[in-house]
Amino acid sequence: HFETARKRALQTFRELRQLTADNPRRMRDCARLAPLILQRLEILDTSIAQRRTRGMETTAQIKLTEQGQEVMESIRQLTGAMAAEETELLGIRKSAARQNAKTTSRFAASAALSSLGGIVWIYTLLARENQRRQQAEADLKTINAELESRVARRTAELSQAVAAHQQADKEIKHLNENL
């Protein structure tokens, strides 16, 4: 079981290095953590080897346990500091992400309002143009009606004048014949 745990611990540490490769502080922390992990594994190896060869020699096992605890405390302190910094960075990033989301939402809302304002403005322009066109059509109908009325009046006047002229011609012809 120890070999499996050793492999898993070293694999986890490699993954930690890969995940933090873009962070110089974490890389420095990993550089400090690597020898501590190896030292802790060596102490465990030594303890297991001594148990196999010497049995449960109490004094040596106590000394190895104390060394292991000291190294493990250093590992816990370092990983605790790393975790605290990462938690703080995560909080800062989350806060920045929330602020970016708010800014994006505000921008989207203002863009939507601007678009709506543009649509209203275009609609108003089109409505005004439509009113002007309708007014021009109405004016044109009025002018056409007035023109047709004038043409009809003038045609009637002209017809009367032609009829009067024809009547006068007839009378002159009749007078000339009687003469």
PDB file of C-alpha atoms in Angstrom:
ATOM      1  CA  HIS A   1       0.000   0.000   0.000  1.00  0.00           C
ATOM      2  CA  PHE A   2       2.879   2.340   0.718  1.00  0.00           C
ATOM      3  CA  GLU A   3       4.194   2.143  -2.860  1.00  0.00           C
ATOM      4  CA  THR A   4       0.741   2.975  -4.231  1.00  0.00           C
ATOM      5  CA  ALA A   5       0.467   5.935  -1.853  1.00  0.00           C
ATOM      6  CA  ARG A   6       3.990   7.080  -2.812  1.00  0.00           C
ATOM      7  CA  LYS A   7       3.153   6.961  -6.533  1.00  0.00           C
ATOM      8  CA  ARG A   8      -0.125   8.789  -5.942  1.00  0.00           C
ATOM      9  CA  ALA A   9       1.613  11.497  -3.864  1.00  0.00           C
ATOM     10  CA  LEU A  10       4.321  12.044  -6.502  1.00  0.00           C
ATOM     11  CA  GLN A  11       1.717  12.068  -9.307  1.00  0.00           C
ATOM     12  CA  THR A  12      -0.380  14.616  -7.406  1.00  0.00           C
ATOM     13  CA  PHE A  13       2.704  16.773  -6.907  1.00  0.00           C
ATOM     14  CA  ARG A  14       3.507  16.590 -10.664  1.00  0.00           C
ATOM     15  CA  GLU A  15      -0.068  17.649 -11.427  1.00  0.00           C
ATOM     16  CA  LEU A  16       0.269  20.538  -8.976  1.00  0.00           C
ATOM     17  CA  ARG A  17       3.396  21.691 -10.800  1.00  0.00           C
ATOM     18  CA  GLN A  18       1.625  21.482 -14.152  1.00  0.00           C
ATOM     19  CA  LEU A  19      -1.393  23.387 -12.875  1.00  0.00           C
ATOM     20  CA  THR A  20       0.750  26.162 -11.402  1.00  0.00           C
ATOM     21  CA  ALA A  21       3.366  26.354 -14.182  1.00  0.00           C
ATOM     22  CA  ASP A  22       2.148  29.857 -15.144  1.00  0.00           C
ATOM     23  CA  ASN A  23       2.536  31.194 -11.587  1.00  0.00           C
ATOM     24  CA  PRO A  24       6.144  31.998 -10.568  1.00  0.00           C
ATOM     25  CA  ARG A  25       5.241  32.142  -6.864  1.00  0.00           C
ATOM     26  CA  ARG A  26       3.677  28.696  -6.952  1.00  0.00           C
ATOM     27  CA  MET A  27       6.675  27.339  -8.852  1.00  0.00           C
ATOM     28  CA  ARG A  28       8.972  28.670  -6.099  1.00  0.00           C
ATOM     29  CA  ASP A  29       6.680  27.103  -3.492  1.00  0.00           C
ATOM     30  CA  CYS A  30       6.783  23.798  -5.394  1.00  0.00           C
ATOM     31  CA  ALA A  31      10.584  24.012  -5.493  1.00  0.00           C
ATOM     32  CA  ARG A  32      10.540  24.348  -1.694  1.00  0.00           C
ATOM     33  CA  LEU A  33       7.922  21.627  -1.312  1.00  0.00           C
ATOM     34  CA  ALA A  34       9.642  18.972  -3.471  1.00  0.00           C
ATOM     35  CA  PRO A  35      12.565  18.254  -1.110  1.00  0.00           C
ATOM     36  CA  LEU A  36      10.201  18.176   1.879  1.00  0.00           C
ATOM     37  CA  ILE A  37       8.017  15.567   0.174  1.00  0.00           C
ATOM     38  CA  LEU A  38      11.048  13.495  -0.779  1.00  0.00           C
ATOM     39  CA  GLN A  39      12.422  13.821   2.759  1.00  0.00           C
ATOM     40  CA  ARG A  40       9.084  12.667   4.237  1.00  0.00           C
ATOM     41  CA  LEU A  41       9.003   9.685   1.857  1.00  0.00           C
ATOM     42  CA  GLU A  42      12.594   8.798   2.791  1.00  0.00           C
ATOM     43  CA  ILE A  43      11.695   8.853   6.498  1.00  0.00           C
ATOM     44  CA  LEU A  44       8.771   6.536   5.791  1.00  0.00           C
ATOM     45  CA  ASP A  45      11.032   4.255   3.710  1.00  0.00           C
ATOM     46  CA  THR A  46      13.573   4.143   6.523  1.00  0.00           C
ATOM     47  CA  SER A  47      10.878   3.432   9.111  1.00  0.00           C
ATOM     48  CA  ILE A  48       9.464   0.573   7.037  1.00  0.00           C
ATOM     49  CA  ALA A  49      12.927  -0.830   6.348  1.00  0.00           C
ATOM     50  CA  GLN A  50      13.868  -0.702  10.039  1.00  0.00           C
ATOM     51  CA  ARG A  51      10.638  -2.451  11.037  1.00  0.00           C
ATOM     52  CA  ARG A  52      11.373  -5.214   8.567  1.00  0.00           C
ATOM     53  CA  THR A  53      14.982  -5.662   9.647  1.00  0.00           C
ATOM     54  CA  ARG A  54      14.961  -4.783  13.351  1.00  0.00           C
ATOM     55  CA  GLY A  55      11.364  -5.176  14.354  1.00  0.00           C
ATOM     56  CA  MET A  56       9.593  -2.490  16.385  1.00  0.00           C
ATOM     57  CA  GLU A  57      12.620  -0.810  17.972  1.00  0.00           C
ATOM     58  CA  THR A  58      10.876   1.870  19.966  1.00  0.00           C
ATOM     59  CA  THR A  59      13.601   4.494  20.258  1.00  0.00           C
ATOM     60  CA  ALA A  60      14.445   4.502  16.546  1.00  0.00           C
ATOM     61  CA  GLN A  61      10.756   4.492  15.581  1.00  0.00           C
ATOM     62  CA  ILE A  62      10.038   7.413  17.924  1.00  0.00           C
ATOM     63  CA  LYS A  63      12.945   9.375  16.442  1.00  0.00           C
ATOM     64  CA  LEU A  64      11.738   8.671  12.888  1.00  0.00           C
ATOM     65  CA  THR A  65       8.159   9.560  13.866  1.00  0.00           C
ATOM     66  CA  GLU A  66       9.340  12.876  15.315  1.00  0.00           C
ATOM     67  CA  GLN A  67      11.377  13.639  12.206  1.00  0.00           C
ATOM     68  CA  GLY A  68       8.407  12.703  10.031  1.00  0.00           C
ATOM     69  CA  GLN A  69       6.107  14.949  12.060  1.00  0.00           C
ATOM     70  CA  GLU A  70       8.531  17.895  11.784  1.00  0.00           C
ATOM     71  CA  VAL A  71       8.798  17.480   8.022  1.00  0.00           C
ATOM     72  CA  MET A  72       5.041  16.964   7.745  1.00  0.00           C
ATOM     73  CA  GLU A  73       4.421  20.155   9.745  1.00  0.00           C
ATOM     74  CA  SER A  74       6.664  22.065   7.328  1.00  0.00           C
ATOM     75  CA  ILE A  75       4.710  20.557   4.422  1.00  0.00           C
ATOM     76  CA  ARG A  76       1.382  21.494   6.054  1.00  0.00           C
ATOM     77  CA  GLN A  77       2.535  25.063   6.715  1.00  0.00           C
ATOM     78  CA  LEU A  78       3.767  25.515   3.149  1.00  0.00           C
ATOM     79  CA  THR A  79       0.705  23.927   1.544  1.00  0.00           C
ATOM     80  CA  GLY A  80      -1.563  25.842   3.933  1.00  0.00           C
ATOM     81  CA  ALA A  81       0.059  29.125   2.889  1.00  0.00           C
ATOM     82  CA  MET A  82      -0.265  28.114  -0.770  1.00  0.00           C
ATOM     83  CA  ALA A  83      -3.919  27.202  -0.292  1.00  0.00           C
ATOM     84  CA  ALA A  84      -4.614  30.474   1.541  1.00  0.00           C
ATOM     85  CA  GLU A  85      -2.999  32.521  -1.248  1.00  0.00           C
ATOM     86  CA  GLU A  86      -4.841  30.576  -3.922  1.00  0.00           C
ATOM     87  CA  THR A  87      -8.124  31.046  -2.057  1.00  0.00           C
ATOM     88  CA  GLU A  88      -7.421  34.777  -1.838  1.00  0.00           C
ATOM     89  CA  LEU A  89      -6.545  34.894  -5.556  1.00  0.00           C
ATOM     90  CA  LEU A  90      -9.692  32.954  -6.352  1.00  0.00           C
ATOM     91  CA  GLY A  91     -11.727  35.478  -4.368  1.00  0.00           C
ATOM     92  CA  ILE A  92     -10.078  38.350  -6.245  1.00  0.00           C
ATOM     93  CA  ARG A  93     -10.702  36.637  -9.586  1.00  0.00           C
ATOM     94  CA  LYS A  94     -14.320  35.905  -8.691  1.00  0.00           C
ATOM     95  CA  SER A  95     -14.799  39.513  -7.654  1.00  0.00           C
ATOM     96  CA  ALA A  96     -13.220  40.709 -10.901  1.00  0.00           C
ATOM     97  CA  ALA A  97     -15.393  38.278 -12.861  1.00  0.00           C
ATOM     98  CA  ARG A  98     -18.521  39.577 -11.099  1.00  0.00           C
ATOM     99  CA  GLN A  99     -17.450  43.151 -11.815  1.00  0.00           C
ATOM    100  CA  ASN A 100     -16.799  42.255 -15.457  1.00  0.00           C
ATOM    101  CA  ALA A 101     -20.209  40.593 -15.642  1.00  0.00           C
ATOM    102  CA  LYS A 102     -21.829  43.738 -14.204  1.00  0.00           C
ATOM    103  CA  THR A 103     -19.938  45.929 -16.664  1.00  0.00           C
ATOM    104  CA  THR A 104     -20.911  43.646 -19.535  1.00  0.00           C
ATOM    105  CA  SER A 105     -24.538  43.674 -18.398  1.00  0.00           C
ATOM    106  CA  ARG A 106     -24.512  47.457 -18.169  1.00  0.00           C
ATOM    107  CA  PHE A 107     -22.937  47.721 -21.598  1.00  0.00           C
ATOM    108  CA  ALA A 108     -25.471  45.291 -23.052  1.00  0.00           C
ATOM    109  CA  ALA A 109     -28.325  47.216 -21.427  1.00  0.00           C
ATOM    110  CA  SER A 110     -27.035  50.552 -22.717  1.00  0.00           C
ATOM    111  CA  ALA A 111     -26.507  49.053 -26.174  1.00  0.00           C
ATOM    112  CA  ALA A 112     -30.049  47.678 -26.110  1.00  0.00           C
ATOM    113  CA  LEU A 113     -31.404  51.058 -25.027  1.00  0.00           C
ATOM    114  CA  SER A 114     -29.365  52.804 -27.705  1.00  0.00           C
ATOM    115  CA  SER A 115     -30.655  50.355 -30.292  1.00  0.00           C
ATOM    116  CA  LEU A 116     -34.197  50.870 -29.085  1.00  0.00           C
ATOM    117  CA  GLY A 117     -33.667  54.635 -29.233  1.00  0.00           C
ATOM    118  CA  GLY A 118     -32.357  54.282 -32.784  1.00  0.00           C
ATOM    119  CA  ILE A 119     -35.353  52.195 -33.784  1.00  0.00           C
ATOM    120  CA  VAL A 120     -37.742  54.738 -32.244  1.00  0.00           C
ATOM    121  CA  TRP A 121     -35.921  57.572 -34.031  1.00  0.00           C
ATOM    122  CA  ILE A 122     -36.095  55.742 -37.375  1.00  0.00           C
ATOM    123  CA  TYR A 123     -39.769  54.920 -36.787  1.00  0.00           C
ATOM    124  CA  THR A 124     -40.433  58.610 -36.021  1.00  0.00           C
ATOM    125  CA  LEU A 125     -38.630  59.672 -39.200  1.00  0.00           C
ATOM    126  CA  LEU A 126     -40.583  57.146 -41.260  1.00  0.00           C
ATOM    127  CA  ALA A 127     -43.867  58.225 -39.655  1.00  0.00           C
ATOM    128  CA  ARG A 128     -43.086  61.882 -40.423  1.00  0.00           C
ATOM    129  CA  GLU A 129     -42.165  61.024 -43.985  1.00  0.00           C
ATOM    130  CA  ASN A 130     -45.356  59.009 -44.338  1.00  0.00           C
ATOM    131  CA  GLN A 131     -47.395  61.964 -43.021  1.00  0.00           C
ATOM    132  CA  ARG A 132     -45.671  64.296 -45.498  1.00  0.00           C
ATOM    133  CA  ARG A 133     -46.366  61.874 -48.335  1.00  0.00           C
ATOM    134  CA  GLN A 134     -50.014  61.518 -47.319  1.00  0.00           C
ATOM    135  CA  GLN A 135     -50.338  65.311 -47.060  1.00  0.00           C
ATOM    136  CA  ALA A 136     -48.740  65.719 -50.489  1.00  0.00           C
ATOM    137  CA  GLU A 137     -51.175  63.141 -51.932  1.00  0.00           C
ATOM    138  CA  ALA A 138     -54.119  64.955 -50.347  1.00  0.00           C
ATOM    139  CA  ASP A 139     -52.849  68.293 -51.659  1.00  0.00           C
ATOM    140  CA  LEU A 140     -52.388  66.758 -55.103  1.00  0.00           C
ATOM    141  CA  LYS A 141     -55.953  65.367 -55.050  1.00  0.00           C
ATOM    142  CA  THR A 142     -57.271  68.782 -54.035  1.00  0.00           C
ATOM    143  CA  ILE A 143     -55.302  70.516 -56.791  1.00  0.00           C
ATOM    144  CA  ASN A 144     -56.441  67.889 -59.341  1.00  0.00           C
ATOM    145  CA  ALA A 145     -60.066  68.343 -58.281  1.00  0.00           C
ATOM    146  CA  GLU A 146     -59.696  72.106 -58.522  1.00  0.00           C
ATOM    147  CA  LEU A 147     -58.027  71.806 -61.920  1.00  0.00           C
ATOM    148  CA  GLU A 148     -60.763  69.488 -63.201  1.00  0.00           C
ATOM    149  CA  SER A 149     -63.342  71.964 -61.921  1.00  0.00           C
ATOM    150  CA  ARG A 150     -61.597  74.798 -63.762  1.00  0.00           C
ATOM    151  CA  VAL A 151     -61.339  72.726 -66.935  1.00  0.00           C
ATOM    152  CA  ALA A 152     -65.033  71.873 -66.702  1.00  0.00           C
ATOM    153  CA  ARG A 153     -65.930  75.552 -66.102  1.00  0.00           C
ATOM    154  CA  ARG A 154     -63.738  76.761 -68.951  1.00  0.00           C
ATOM    155  CA  THR A 155     -65.064  74.032 -71.213  1.00  0.00           C
ATOM    156  CA  ALA A 156     -68.605  75.136 -70.353  1.00  0.00           C
ATOM    157  CA  GLU A 157     -67.675  78.801 -70.950  1.00  0.00           C
ATOM    158  CA  LEU A 158     -65.979  77.877 -74.216  1.00  0.00           C
ATOM    159  CA  SER A 159     -68.989  75.788 -75.250  1.00  0.00           C
ATOM    160  CA  GLN A 160     -71.233  78.757 -74.503  1.00  0.00           C
ATOM    161  CA  ALA A 161     -68.946  81.085 -76.420  1.00  0.00           C
ATOM    162  CA  VAL A 162     -68.849  78.673 -79.384  1.00  0.00           C
ATOM    163  CA  ALA A 163     -72.646  78.322 -79.213  1.00  0.00           C
ATOM    164  CA  ALA A 164     -73.017  82.135 -79.032  1.00  0.00           C
ATOM    165  CA  HIS A 165     -70.623  82.558 -81.949  1.00  0.00           C
ATOM    166  CA  GLN A 166     -72.505  79.949 -83.979  1.00  0.00           C
ATOM    167  CA  GLN A 167     -75.760  81.702 -83.120  1.00  0.00           C
ATOM    168  CA  ALA A 168     -74.288  85.022 -84.170  1.00  0.00           C
ATOM    169  CA  ASP A 169     -73.077  83.458 -87.438  1.00  0.00           C
ATOM    170  CA  LYS A 170     -76.517  82.079 -88.109  1.00  0.00           C
ATOM    171  CA  GLU A 171     -78.047  85.441 -87.465  1.00  0.00           C
ATOM    172  CA  ILE A 172     -75.527  87.162 -89.726  1.00  0.00           C
ATOM    173  CA  LYS A 173     -76.189  84.589 -92.454  1.00  0.00           C
ATOM    174  CA  HIS A 174     -79.868  85.048 -92.019  1.00  0.00           C
ATOM    175  CA  LEU A 175     -79.552  88.800 -92.192  1.00  0.00           C
ATOM    176  CA  ASN A 176     -77.363  88.573 -95.254  1.00  0.00           C
ATOM    177  CA  GLU A 177     -79.866  86.346 -96.927  1.00  0.00           C
ATOM    178  CA  ASN A 178     -82.619  88.721 -96.142  1.00  0.00           C
ATOM    179  CA  LEU A 179     -80.808  91.533 -97.522  1.00  0.00           C
TER     180      LEU A 179
END
